[in-house]
Amino acid sequence: MTTDISHGLSATSASVSSKVNAGEITVSNVSKSYGAGLFTKEVIKDCSFTIECNKLTVMIGPSGCGKSTLIRLLAGFEKPTTGDIKLGGKPITGPGRDRLVVFQESALFPWMTTYENIMYGPRARGEDTQENRDQADYLLEKVGLTAFRKKYPPQLSGGMQRRAELARAMINNPEVMILDEPFRGLDCMSKELMWEYYAGLYEESRRTNFFVTTDIDEAIFLADRLLIMSNVPGQVRATIEVDLPRPRRLAFVFDSERANAVKMEALSLLHEEAMKSFTGGSKAAADFVEAYSRRSSKAEAG
Amino acid sequence: MDQLVTLLKRAMPFQMVPDDTLKAIAGLAKYESHAQGDVIYHIGDYADDIYIVSSGSVQHTLGIGTQATHLDKTMRSGDVFGWAAVLENQRSRLAKTVCLERTELIRINGEDLINLFKASPALGDVVMSRFATMINKEFTLPEAVAAQVPHFTQAQATMATMATGLTLTMFRVSQWLKSPKPYLMLIGFSILLGIWYFTVEVWKLPRFEDMPGLTVVVKELFSKDPTYGLSLYTPEYYQHVWVSLRRIGIAFFLATILGVPLGLFLGWSKTFREYVFPVFETLRPIPILAWVPLAILMFSGSETPVIYLTFLASFFATALNTMLGVETIDESYSRAASCLGASKWQTFREVIVPGAMPFIFTGLQISIGVAWFSLVAGEMVSGQFGLGYVINTSYTMVRYPTIVIGMVTLGAVGYTTSAMVRMAGDYMMQWRVRELALGGR
């Protein structure tokens, strides 16, 4: 135990001594467990990684590997059991304006119009200025919702709601945007449309973004850096730099050799992880293992 | 010139336009020719002119953000592009256009075209609606984009934007009259009245013969000189209705202004709830009639005890439903609000209150119903006026038809008040009305 702590300390001091950027999040030796005594379940164990400044970092991993727990830690809703998380060198103590989280489920207020929803953040902070109103108009146009500004969320499609939510987060200029599977549950076509909208927004702002997903195509299309999670207890298994050129277009990205290479690399890493938990008795991993083996046998036949 | 008119006639938006107007449009047109590979405009360029292909072909590629199903389209002779120039709120090009071969085009300034149609608004609307159809169907863009074509006839434009609570209700009424519902309702009433008429007056069934018959009640109700002293023509009738309504009004108002905040705080604050809810839940199941003696002891006169009893029933219904409303609000709303920088008080005002609104209004509808219920109970016991009093005294003084007049009046007035509460709710919750309308309700 003592060695663990000293290890944590040295890692921290190392990261502090290196260049610290404003929007950079460093997660060092973080563990999180729930329950007590015999019933303790360790969800994240000794997890360390960096969310680099002004980059889009995508985290991908098998379902139930502690991604959502990690998001709650980053958002400051919960505290890690051991280890620490720092934003720009300062430890994260609670929820704050500097980190904005877009959650899986849509949380647009149904009693406000699209425009009012987007303006909610500035208005809540008493910043209902012309500048912000212009910014809201600009974002509405950017996400293709200008014609829907006076509509209420139930009148929008699922994809439009997700876009409105992205705009509602973006207008606040957070240092870091954290997105927890924001496009989950959308159909394939709308999902691809969302990727392009989101990539467009990101490419324009180039702010620090942390995006969590289970969809490999989504991950590769969006990421500057790809973090691959291991199974429970969660750890970052590998980091892949996705050096595809920006701005990215769908057809273009998925025809490129490099994207396919990254995808194969990521899939094989995910497969290893799935195998581990499969042999460990997890039912959740079975589908992935089967799909992967079929895919590779098809590739051999072809 | 004639050649130009023939070309314009082949262009989809202008197909319905008479020749003399086409000539006027042709007067605005300019000819130009391009070589293969020429870019006519890029995405984001200022949109001033619309183009019609005379000969050759043009590749038309929409930008990603336009949500078109098909981005690419090849334009040939007679096809129209560059329609961004006639859209309202859209002054930049949505597509890139490149000539695929040697191409001849005519271009027409969008604003000039719109100004031309200002003289004949009806024709202008036809042309613009064809533009809208073309944008939607040929270019596969969402209707929202197509809807940006200008409207010339003012009346239509204002009608479309006036989707207020009142017009919505009017629309519903007209829809309702077209459906079978009102006629089924009439049949339902006829069955009830028929049973009443036949059992009492025609068959004179045992135990029914003493009851006031349908014809007797109707005659009494509409009589200028009623046998038992109460009809639509006597001022006493309205006095009774007014007294009851006033009691309901005061009690319902008090119940709402006290019950809604209590419910909101019960749902919102765990600590407050620990203190208050057990007391609340012990008092709530006590029937209103059980409160009568205490109410008479507590309050002097005949007016205040009745109001108190009416208030009590309403208050419990309103507070309980409001509390349930707060509990059903999805936690993600509060979380989103705090993430966006809202304080606790702001969250309460802007998330908890509007979020609980649908339940509050359900509660108010129940509350107005139980208010009438306990009002009549109260009026039967004490009080010198009011519909409950009418029913009770008519019974003791053997004025049977008047009992039924009192009952029917209660039904009608009660229904009206609860419809008013519902309308107030619809008016205050436009978002909810639309949400329900989308669900087909």
XYZ file of C-alpha atoms in Angstrom:
743
model
C 0.000 0.000 0.000
C 2.768 2.419 0.937
C 4.547 1.799 -2.334
C 1.303 2.544 -4.159
C 1.014 5.935 -2.566
C 4.604 6.943 -3.179
C 4.183 5.810 -6.755
C 1.139 8.051 -7.028
C 3.039 10.983 -5.607
C 5.968 10.649 -7.927
C 3.671 10.371 -10.933
C 1.882 13.534 -9.861
C 5.017 15.537 -9.340
C 6.262 14.397 -12.728
C 3.139 15.636 -14.428
C 3.297 18.942 -12.590
C 6.906 19.542 -13.538
C 6.072 18.928 -17.189
C 4.306 21.660 -19.129
C 0.828 22.250 -17.776
C -1.740 23.531 -20.207
C -4.906 25.373 -19.283
C -7.427 22.819 -20.468
C -5.377 19.717 -19.855
C -6.778 17.044 -17.590
C -4.395 14.617 -15.958
C -5.775 11.509 -14.349
C -3.137 9.872 -12.224
C -3.433 6.478 -10.558
C -7.148 6.864 -10.022
C -9.106 4.032 -8.453
C -12.773 4.020 -7.648
C -14.631 1.353 -5.792
C -18.180 1.104 -4.569
C -19.506 -0.672 -1.518
C -17.553 -1.545 1.583
C -15.760 -4.479 3.165
C -16.461 -7.790 1.489
C -18.832 -6.221 -0.999
C -16.332 -3.779 -2.446
C -16.411 -3.676 -6.205
C -13.518 -1.983 -7.866
C -14.718 -0.298 -11.030
C -11.599 1.648 -11.919
C -8.154 0.558 -10.815
C -4.937 2.523 -10.991
C -6.031 4.362 -14.097
C -3.756 7.061 -15.527
C -4.063 9.072 -18.680
C -3.993 12.622 -19.989
C -6.651 14.474 -21.895
C -4.477 16.714 -23.988
C -5.240 20.351 -24.442
C -7.146 21.396 -27.580
C -7.502 17.851 -28.777
C -10.424 15.560 -29.195
C -9.719 12.551 -27.038
C -12.064 9.624 -27.535
C -12.293 6.812 -25.028
C -13.607 3.502 -26.209
C -14.063 0.318 -24.282
C -16.371 -2.611 -23.686
C -19.658 -1.789 -22.022
C -19.526 -1.789 -18.250
C -15.816 -1.017 -18.102
C -16.248 2.023 -15.888
C -16.471 4.720 -18.554
C -19.499 6.349 -17.022
C -17.914 6.198 -13.583
C -14.899 7.967 -15.003
C -17.152 10.665 -16.471
C -18.752 11.236 -13.083
C -15.300 11.571 -11.549
C -14.188 14.021 -14.234
C -17.392 16.011 -13.852
C -16.791 16.165 -10.131
C -20.055 14.522 -9.105
C -18.032 11.865 -7.297
C -14.558 11.658 -5.829
C -11.979 8.997 -6.633
C -11.197 6.484 -3.892
C -7.471 6.951 -4.457
C -5.379 8.971 -6.900
C -6.210 12.405 -8.213
C -7.577 14.247 -11.209
C -6.282 17.668 -12.137
C -7.512 20.214 -14.595
C -4.761 22.580 -15.700
C -2.715 21.597 -12.648
C -5.529 22.245 -10.138
C -7.285 19.307 -8.524
C -10.950 18.796 -9.380
C -13.054 19.096 -6.231
C -16.607 19.343 -7.497
C -18.782 20.197 -10.487
C -17.721 23.403 -12.160
C -18.354 25.625 -15.107
C -14.972 24.828 -16.611
C -16.084 21.283 -17.420
C -19.373 20.793 -19.196
C -20.856 17.353 -19.418
C -23.273 16.248 -22.132
C -24.970 13.119 -20.884
C -26.340 10.082 -22.667
C -29.964 10.967 -22.137
C -31.356 14.148 -23.605
C -31.858 16.747 -20.926
C -33.233 19.609 -22.981
C -35.933 21.336 -20.969
C -39.206 20.439 -22.691
C -40.831 23.658 -21.478
C -38.346 25.872 -23.276
C -37.967 26.434 -26.988
C -34.774 25.383 -28.728
C -33.455 28.925 -28.541
C -34.331 29.343 -24.865
C -32.652 26.046 -24.123
C -29.450 27.140 -25.827
C -29.528 30.482 -24.046
C -30.155 28.819 -20.689
C -26.518 28.709 -19.588
C -25.764 32.378 -20.313
C -29.106 33.449 -18.832
C -28.613 31.413 -15.647
C -25.315 33.193 -15.108
C -26.857 36.579 -15.869
C -24.990 36.950 -19.155
C -27.918 37.555 -21.480
C -25.830 39.869 -23.637
C -26.111 40.686 -27.311
C -22.863 38.857 -27.856
C -24.266 35.664 -26.419
C -27.519 36.037 -28.338
C -25.508 36.366 -31.549
C -23.502 33.334 -30.551
C -26.748 31.398 -30.000
C -27.956 32.379 -33.474
C -24.646 31.356 -34.932
C -24.692 27.981 -33.194
C -28.300 27.380 -34.250
C -27.221 27.885 -37.822
C -24.151 25.748 -37.328
C -26.197 22.782 -36.141
C -28.891 23.373 -38.760
C -31.671 24.335 -36.367
C -32.308 27.972 -37.333
C -35.763 27.096 -38.621
C -36.519 25.260 -35.385
C -35.495 27.918 -32.892
C -39.037 28.485 -31.685
C -39.972 24.804 -31.519
C -40.150 22.851 -28.284
C -37.902 19.786 -27.871
C -40.690 17.211 -28.265
C -41.283 18.698 -31.707
C -37.708 17.937 -32.772
C -36.332 14.624 -33.989
C -33.897 12.684 -31.822
C -30.921 13.890 -33.840
C -32.063 17.505 -33.680
C -32.399 17.232 -29.921
C -28.842 15.956 -29.633
C -27.598 18.807 -31.818
C -29.506 21.348 -29.780
C -27.891 19.897 -26.710
C -24.429 20.195 -28.232
C -25.171 23.847 -28.994
C -26.453 24.390 -25.471
C -23.155 23.118 -24.102
C -20.939 24.868 -26.664
C -22.311 28.347 -25.995
C -20.797 28.307 -22.512
C -17.235 28.067 -23.820
C -16.191 25.444 -21.287
C -12.481 24.767 -20.999
C -13.248 21.093 -21.393
C -16.272 19.455 -22.905
C -17.041 15.959 -21.718
C -19.474 13.885 -23.754
C -20.825 10.581 -22.499
C -22.058 8.599 -25.519
C -24.098 11.545 -26.732
C -25.323 9.888 -29.932
C -26.301 6.579 -28.426
C -29.682 5.337 -29.515
C -29.800 7.272 -32.769
C -30.201 5.366 -36.001
C -27.162 4.825 -38.166
C -27.856 7.580 -40.701
C -28.573 10.267 -38.112
C -25.546 9.166 -36.179
C -23.281 9.806 -39.146
C -24.893 13.193 -39.623
C -24.228 13.955 -35.939
C -20.569 13.033 -36.354
C -20.158 15.522 -39.150
C -21.940 18.263 -37.221
C -19.961 17.554 -34.105
C -16.647 17.288 -35.946
C -17.456 20.591 -37.648
C -18.134 22.279 -34.321
C -14.976 20.869 -32.837
C -12.795 21.753 -35.797
C -13.954 25.323 -35.478
C -13.416 25.731 -31.745
C -10.523 23.302 -31.192
C -11.292 23.199 -27.514
C -10.389 20.259 -25.306
C -12.987 17.576 -25.852
C -13.339 14.222 -24.144
C -15.728 11.869 -25.849
C -16.741 8.482 -24.544
C -18.271 5.893 -26.819
C -18.681 2.198 -27.541
C -18.859 2.704 -31.309
C -15.546 2.073 -33.040
C -16.460 3.961 -36.253
C -17.593 6.950 -34.246
C -14.349 6.838 -32.276
C -12.108 6.749 -35.337
C -14.039 9.357 -37.254
C -13.872 11.854 -34.412
C -10.665 11.200 -32.517
C -7.339 12.931 -32.451
C -6.322 10.485 -29.770
C -7.991 7.216 -29.064
C -7.844 5.718 -25.582
C -8.723 2.071 -25.332
C -10.068 0.896 -22.002
C -9.533 -2.492 -20.490
C -12.233 -4.502 -18.828
C -13.358 -4.014 -15.259
C -11.550 -2.760 -13.252
C -11.031 -0.091 -15.870
C -7.625 1.058 -17.010
C -6.338 2.660 -20.154
C -4.965 -0.200 -22.170
C -3.506 1.683 -25.119
C -3.403 5.076 -26.778
C -3.583 5.440 -30.544
C -2.879 8.731 -32.269
C -5.404 9.079 -35.072
C -3.543 11.329 -37.486
C -6.228 11.553 -40.140
C -6.420 14.990 -41.744
C -9.112 17.489 -40.771
C -11.711 18.624 -41.728
C -13.043 15.112 -41.900
C -15.704 13.904 -44.254
C -17.423 10.558 -43.893
C -16.762 9.042 -47.303
C -13.230 10.284 -47.195
C -12.355 8.923 -43.750
C -13.771 5.460 -44.242
C -12.102 4.974 -47.600
C -8.689 5.779 -46.221
C -6.123 3.065 -45.550
C -4.992 4.686 -42.367
C -8.477 4.718 -40.860
C -8.835 1.020 -41.572
C -5.469 0.273 -40.065
C -6.415 2.161 -36.914
C -9.713 0.354 -36.812
C -8.068 -3.075 -37.078
C -5.573 -2.188 -34.390
C -8.284 -0.916 -32.069
C -10.508 -3.907 -32.733
C -7.790 -6.397 -31.993
C -7.026 -4.641 -28.706
C -10.721 -4.618 -27.832
C -10.879 -8.275 -28.784
C -8.096 -9.158 -26.411
C -9.954 -7.373 -23.649
C -13.190 -9.075 -24.529
C -11.442 -12.464 -24.556
C -10.096 -11.810 -21.096
C -13.476 -11.048 -19.662
C -15.091 -13.815 -21.681
C -12.773 -16.389 -20.178
C -13.443 -14.677 -16.865
C -17.079 -15.658 -17.296
C -18.627 -12.434 -18.574
C -21.690 -12.938 -20.758
C -21.530 -9.391 -22.064
C -18.297 -10.059 -23.935
C -19.596 -13.188 -25.700
C -21.265 -11.318 -28.559
C -18.210 -9.265 -29.287
C -15.943 -12.335 -29.293
C -18.254 -14.142 -31.678
C -18.603 -11.153 -33.997
C -14.862 -10.684 -34.063
C -14.097 -14.306 -34.876
C -16.640 -14.277 -37.730
C -15.172 -11.094 -39.044
C -11.624 -12.445 -39.075
C -12.637 -15.758 -40.662
C -14.424 -13.784 -43.383
C -11.308 -11.694 -43.896
C -9.199 -14.850 -44.286
C -11.635 -16.346 -46.779
C -11.695 -13.124 -48.762
C -37.216 37.127 -76.347
C -39.637 34.369 -77.326
C -36.886 31.849 -76.920
C -36.385 33.095 -73.365
C -40.078 32.833 -72.594
C -40.129 29.246 -73.888
C -37.165 28.381 -71.687
C -38.761 30.005 -68.636
C -41.938 28.078 -69.298
C -39.976 24.826 -69.051
C -38.525 25.827 -65.672
C -40.526 24.198 -62.902
C -41.325 27.282 -60.787
C -42.644 29.281 -63.741
C -44.815 26.669 -65.397
C -48.052 28.214 -64.127
C -47.142 31.790 -64.984
C -49.091 33.568 -67.793
C -47.159 34.766 -70.853
C -47.246 38.493 -70.135
C -45.680 37.955 -66.710
C -43.126 35.606 -68.242
C -42.173 38.425 -70.584
C -41.686 40.713 -67.632
C -39.470 38.047 -65.994
C -37.565 37.588 -69.253
C -36.902 41.309 -69.123
C -34.902 40.735 -65.937
C -32.868 37.872 -67.360
C -29.250 38.008 -68.501
C -27.578 35.511 -70.800
C -24.152 34.112 -70.061
C -22.040 31.216 -71.232
C -19.401 29.220 -69.383
C -16.639 26.821 -70.351
C -16.246 23.311 -68.949
C -14.942 23.378 -65.391
C -16.089 26.917 -64.632
C -17.259 27.334 -61.027
C -20.386 29.465 -60.986
C -20.411 29.870 -57.233
C -19.024 28.297 -54.062
C -20.756 27.422 -50.806
C -21.121 30.545 -48.703
C -20.902 32.998 -51.624
C -23.384 35.834 -51.526
C -26.591 34.638 -53.175
C -27.935 37.298 -55.530
C -29.152 35.573 -58.687
C -31.067 32.449 -59.610
C -29.955 30.484 -62.660
C -31.760 28.519 -65.341
C -29.788 26.147 -67.545
C -30.359 26.861 -71.220
C -27.981 24.278 -72.657
C -25.172 22.109 -71.320
C -25.003 20.682 -67.779
C -23.956 21.830 -64.331
C -22.881 19.771 -61.311
C -24.711 20.995 -58.177
C -23.219 19.850 -54.867
C -24.934 20.811 -51.630
C -22.946 21.411 -48.453
C -22.953 18.831 -45.694
C -24.846 20.996 -43.220
C -27.902 21.270 -45.432
C -29.316 17.892 -44.396
C -30.182 16.965 -47.960
C -30.672 13.250 -48.627
C -28.783 13.521 -51.901
C -26.064 16.090 -52.084
C -25.181 15.808 -55.762
C -27.405 16.666 -58.681
C -26.726 17.340 -62.321
C -28.635 20.278 -63.760
C -29.674 20.220 -67.419
C -31.617 22.428 -69.763
C -34.680 23.911 -68.051
C -33.430 23.142 -64.532
C -33.313 25.905 -61.959
C -30.614 26.407 -59.349
C -29.277 29.156 -57.170
C -32.665 29.449 -55.445
C -30.966 30.578 -52.234
C -31.364 34.022 -53.824
C -35.124 33.950 -53.268
C -35.074 32.514 -49.744
C -35.729 34.682 -46.736
C -33.022 34.700 -44.033
C -30.642 32.983 -46.429
C -28.220 35.138 -48.309
C -25.396 32.700 -48.868
C -25.047 29.821 -51.301
C -25.791 26.354 -49.941
C -24.090 24.534 -52.791
C -21.127 24.550 -55.110
C -21.846 24.539 -58.823
C -19.414 23.558 -61.582
C -20.060 23.437 -65.335
C -19.571 19.926 -66.690
C -19.357 21.085 -70.297
C -19.831 24.247 -72.292
C -22.965 25.669 -70.723
C -25.338 28.531 -71.430
C -27.248 29.991 -68.527
C -29.678 32.754 -67.879
C -29.542 34.535 -64.566
C -32.253 36.524 -62.843
C -31.702 38.676 -59.800
C -33.631 37.157 -56.880
C -34.662 40.441 -55.328
C -35.874 41.817 -58.649
C -37.934 38.684 -59.089
C -39.496 39.032 -55.647
C -40.240 42.706 -56.265
C -41.898 41.803 -59.548
C -44.271 39.464 -57.761
C -45.165 42.025 -55.110
C -47.510 43.496 -57.728
C -49.390 40.198 -58.063
C -49.152 38.489 -54.673
C -51.393 35.539 -55.500
C -49.276 34.565 -58.503
C -46.140 35.188 -56.451
C -47.303 32.687 -53.856
C -47.917 30.075 -56.532
C -44.431 30.525 -57.963
C -42.833 30.504 -54.509
C -44.696 27.408 -53.427
C -43.393 25.709 -56.559
C -39.913 26.833 -55.576
C -40.519 25.308 -52.165
C -41.696 22.025 -53.667
C -38.683 21.955 -55.947
C -36.271 22.577 -53.052
C -37.925 19.899 -50.996
C -38.512 17.237 -53.649
C -35.881 17.772 -56.345
C -33.042 18.920 -54.133
C -34.137 16.655 -51.234
C -33.690 19.392 -48.669
C -35.766 19.433 -45.478
C -39.056 21.284 -45.575
C -37.671 23.801 -43.125
C -35.369 25.116 -45.858
C -38.127 25.101 -48.440
C -40.388 26.986 -46.031
C -38.068 29.989 -46.244
C -39.503 31.113 -49.581
C -41.216 34.504 -49.216
C -44.976 34.794 -48.792
C -46.782 37.583 -50.571
C -50.317 37.346 -49.239
C -50.161 38.681 -45.689
C -53.253 36.982 -44.279
C -51.800 33.529 -44.693
C -48.526 34.421 -43.078
C -50.165 35.796 -39.929
C -52.531 32.850 -39.685
C -49.652 30.449 -39.791
C -47.710 32.182 -37.043
C -50.710 32.633 -34.732
C -50.752 29.239 -33.083
C -51.829 30.610 -29.709
C -53.922 28.755 -27.155
C -57.156 30.266 -28.437
C -56.754 29.357 -32.104
C -55.571 25.958 -31.054
C -58.750 25.472 -29.045
C -60.874 26.746 -31.953
C -59.131 24.310 -34.238
C -59.830 21.502 -31.822
C -63.499 22.427 -31.597
C -63.888 22.354 -35.368
C -62.074 19.015 -35.529
C -64.282 17.709 -32.752
C -67.449 18.651 -34.619
C -66.205 16.776 -37.671
C -65.548 13.603 -35.674
C -68.296 11.189 -34.550
C -67.640 12.076 -30.900
C -70.280 14.831 -30.387
C -72.993 12.687 -31.962
C -72.115 9.692 -29.821
C -72.270 12.023 -26.848
C -75.770 13.130 -27.843
C -76.856 9.488 -28.083
C -75.453 8.888 -24.606
C -77.477 11.760 -23.166
C -80.624 10.623 -24.961
C -80.283 7.161 -23.457
C -79.987 8.608 -19.946
C -82.939 10.959 -20.406
C -84.932 8.201 -22.102
C -84.491 5.845 -19.168
C -85.519 8.625 -16.809
C -88.606 9.493 -18.872
C -89.805 5.928 -19.378
C -89.199 4.593 -15.865
C -90.826 7.546 -14.105
C -93.532 8.847 -16.399
C -94.453 6.073 -18.845
C -94.014 2.794 -16.985
C -94.339 4.344 -13.516
C -92.188 1.636 -11.959
C -92.564 1.038 -8.202
C -90.408 3.424 -6.120
C -90.000 5.600 -9.202
C -93.499 7.037 -9.206
C -92.738 9.654 -6.552
C -89.702 10.889 -8.399
C -89.926 14.094 -10.390
C -90.383 13.222 -14.067
C -88.399 14.565 -16.968
C -91.214 16.671 -18.391
C -92.146 18.065 -14.991
C -88.544 19.140 -14.329
C -88.098 20.657 -17.780
C -91.380 22.526 -17.533
C -90.473 23.801 -14.081
C -87.001 24.824 -15.217
C -88.283 26.901 -18.118
C -91.427 28.169 -16.444
C -91.875 31.919 -16.000
C -94.086 31.241 -13.016
C -92.652 28.092 -11.401
C -94.884 26.037 -9.113
C -92.145 25.573 -6.536
C -90.573 28.989 -6.858
C -87.292 28.225 -8.647
C -86.620 28.319 -12.403
C -84.332 29.954 -14.932
C -86.594 33.016 -14.783
C -86.421 33.625 -11.054
C -83.646 35.807 -9.634
C -83.272 33.440 -6.645
C -81.926 30.778 -8.962
C -79.024 32.991 -9.992
C -78.457 34.079 -6.451
C -77.987 30.466 -5.391
C -75.605 29.804 -8.285
C -73.680 32.972 -7.539
C -73.304 32.197 -3.826
C -72.018 28.705 -4.594
C -69.651 29.996 -7.253
C -68.275 32.638 -4.937
C -67.598 30.072 -2.215
C -65.910 27.798 -4.748
C -63.899 30.715 -6.092
C -62.566 31.809 -2.698
C -61.865 28.255 -1.533
C -60.200 27.196 -4.772
C -58.084 30.327 -4.891
C -56.870 29.835 -1.303
C -56.267 26.130 -1.897
C -54.170 26.899 -4.972
C -52.019 29.660 -3.542
C -51.331 27.642 -0.406
C -51.378 24.119 -1.848
C -49.069 24.604 -4.840
C -46.158 26.119 -2.887
C -46.585 23.559 -0.108
C -46.496 20.746 -2.666
C -43.459 22.222 -4.404
C -41.513 22.463 -1.174
C -42.637 19.010 -0.048
C -41.288 17.554 -3.263
C -38.153 19.645 -3.373
C -36.800 19.643 0.178
C -36.250 16.323 1.875
C -35.988 17.894 5.325
C -39.174 19.915 4.943
C -40.886 16.767 3.842
C -39.762 14.812 6.899
C -41.435 17.445 9.103
C -44.634 18.032 7.237
C -45.546 14.987 5.204
C -46.557 12.635 8.071
C -48.908 15.288 9.480
C -50.235 15.946 6.003
C -50.848 12.276 5.346
C -52.692 11.820 8.639
C -55.045 14.722 7.987
C -55.671 13.994 4.318
C -57.750 10.793 4.595
C -60.205 12.343 7.072
C -63.497 12.719 5.163
C -64.703 16.271 4.760
C -67.980 15.455 6.495
C -66.033 14.554 9.627
C -64.733 18.118 9.694
C -68.208 19.648 9.726
C -68.725 19.936 13.496
C -65.263 21.336 14.085
C -65.652 23.747 11.196
C -68.876 25.091 12.693
C -67.238 25.398 16.093
C -64.122 27.043 14.732
C -65.728 29.590 12.440
C -68.568 31.922 13.146
C -71.504 32.550 10.855
C -72.604 30.261 8.050
C -70.267 31.423 5.296
C -66.794 30.728 6.626
C -67.362 27.094 7.733
C -68.563 26.177 4.252
C -65.617 27.913 2.618
C -63.263 26.234 5.035
C -64.614 22.761 4.225
C -64.406 23.408 0.513
C -60.896 24.756 0.833
C -59.705 21.780 2.848
C -60.581 19.158 0.249
C -59.106 21.224 -2.601
C -55.975 21.991 -0.688
C -55.058 18.348 -0.056
C -55.636 17.367 -3.674
C -53.569 20.268 -5.021
C -50.676 19.871 -2.603
C -50.409 16.113 -3.051
C -50.424 16.275 -6.854
C -47.904 19.086 -6.908
C -45.602 17.058 -4.701
C -45.932 14.049 -6.979
C -45.211 16.352 -9.915
C -41.927 17.459 -8.405
C -40.982 13.862 -7.676
C -41.549 12.748 -11.258
C -39.223 15.387 -12.747
C -36.302 13.590 -14.299
C -33.165 14.211 -12.278
C -31.190 14.856 -15.454
C -32.964 18.225 -15.838
C -31.725 19.503 -12.491
C -28.295 18.080 -13.198
C -28.191 19.789 -16.593
C -29.266 23.079 -15.016
C -26.573 22.956 -12.360
C -24.011 21.958 -14.996
C -24.979 25.055 -16.983
C -24.374 27.252 -13.975
C -27.837 27.644 -12.439
C -28.022 28.256 -8.706
C -30.225 26.181 -6.444
C -32.938 28.817 -6.415
C -32.781 29.196 -10.198
C -33.099 25.460 -10.581
C -36.189 25.563 -8.396
C -37.766 28.397 -10.356
C -36.819 27.328 -13.851
C -36.769 23.558 -13.639
C -38.844 22.353 -10.697
C -41.805 24.701 -11.169
C -42.301 24.292 -14.933
C -41.454 20.587 -14.713
C -44.175 20.009 -12.136
C -46.695 22.122 -14.057
C -48.491 19.223 -15.810
C -49.089 17.515 -12.474
C -50.090 20.770 -10.822
C -52.839 21.239 -13.366
C -53.979 17.647 -13.036
C -54.128 18.363 -9.312
C -56.132 21.539 -9.879
C -58.668 19.659 -11.964
C -59.133 17.092 -9.233
C -59.188 19.886 -6.720
C -62.016 21.790 -8.421
C -64.005 18.536 -8.548
C -63.623 17.762 -4.846
C -64.310 21.427 -4.111
C -67.820 21.101 -5.526
C -68.265 17.852 -3.666
C -67.397 19.290 -0.286
C -69.187 22.556 -1.026
C -72.493 20.741 -1.404
C -71.805 18.730 1.736
C -71.083 21.958 3.603
C -74.093 23.788 2.228
C -76.401 20.966 3.198
C -75.302 21.245 6.792
C -75.015 24.967 7.208
C -75.563 27.993 5.036
C -78.569 29.872 3.807
C -77.957 29.988 0.107
C -76.247 27.913 -2.509
C -77.083 24.906 -4.644
C -76.495 22.363 -1.863
C -78.854 24.341 0.324
C -81.466 24.337 -2.473
C -81.303 20.565 -2.782
C -81.523 19.978 0.938
C -84.405 22.380 1.646
C -86.309 21.234 -1.437
C -86.212 17.728 -0.032
C -87.494 18.703 3.393
C -90.183 20.920 1.882
C -91.257 18.307 -0.696
C -90.390 20.375 -3.790
C -89.036 17.416 -5.693
C -88.560 18.955 -9.154
C -86.423 21.687 -7.599
C -84.005 19.029 -6.290
C -83.315 17.941 -9.835
C -82.958 21.537 -11.009
C -80.286 21.997 -8.322
C -78.522 18.803 -9.370
C -78.520 19.608 -13.073
C -77.217 23.090 -12.348
C -74.427 21.637 -10.211
C -73.453 19.336 -13.062
C -73.372 22.126 -15.620
C -71.553 24.667 -13.456
C -69.084 22.058 -12.195
C -68.280 20.989 -15.723
C -67.730 24.590 -16.811
C -65.351 25.353 -13.957
C -63.252 22.292 -14.605
C -63.121 23.072 -18.335
C -61.893 26.546 -17.390
C -59.115 25.071 -15.280
C -58.125 22.816 -18.158
C -58.047 25.714 -20.600
C -55.939 27.785 -18.226
C -53.537 24.845 -18.055
C -53.333 24.507 -21.838
C -52.749 28.217 -22.145
C -49.919 28.180 -19.617
C -48.261 25.056 -20.972
C -47.948 25.523 -24.701
C -45.042 23.102 -24.762
C -47.158 20.450 -23.121
C -50.046 20.989 -25.525
C -47.678 20.442 -28.419
C -46.077 17.434 -26.841
C -49.478 15.829 -26.350
C -50.641 16.869 -29.811
C -47.604 15.085 -31.247
C -48.575 11.986 -29.332
C -51.977 12.172 -31.040
C -53.858 13.157 -27.905
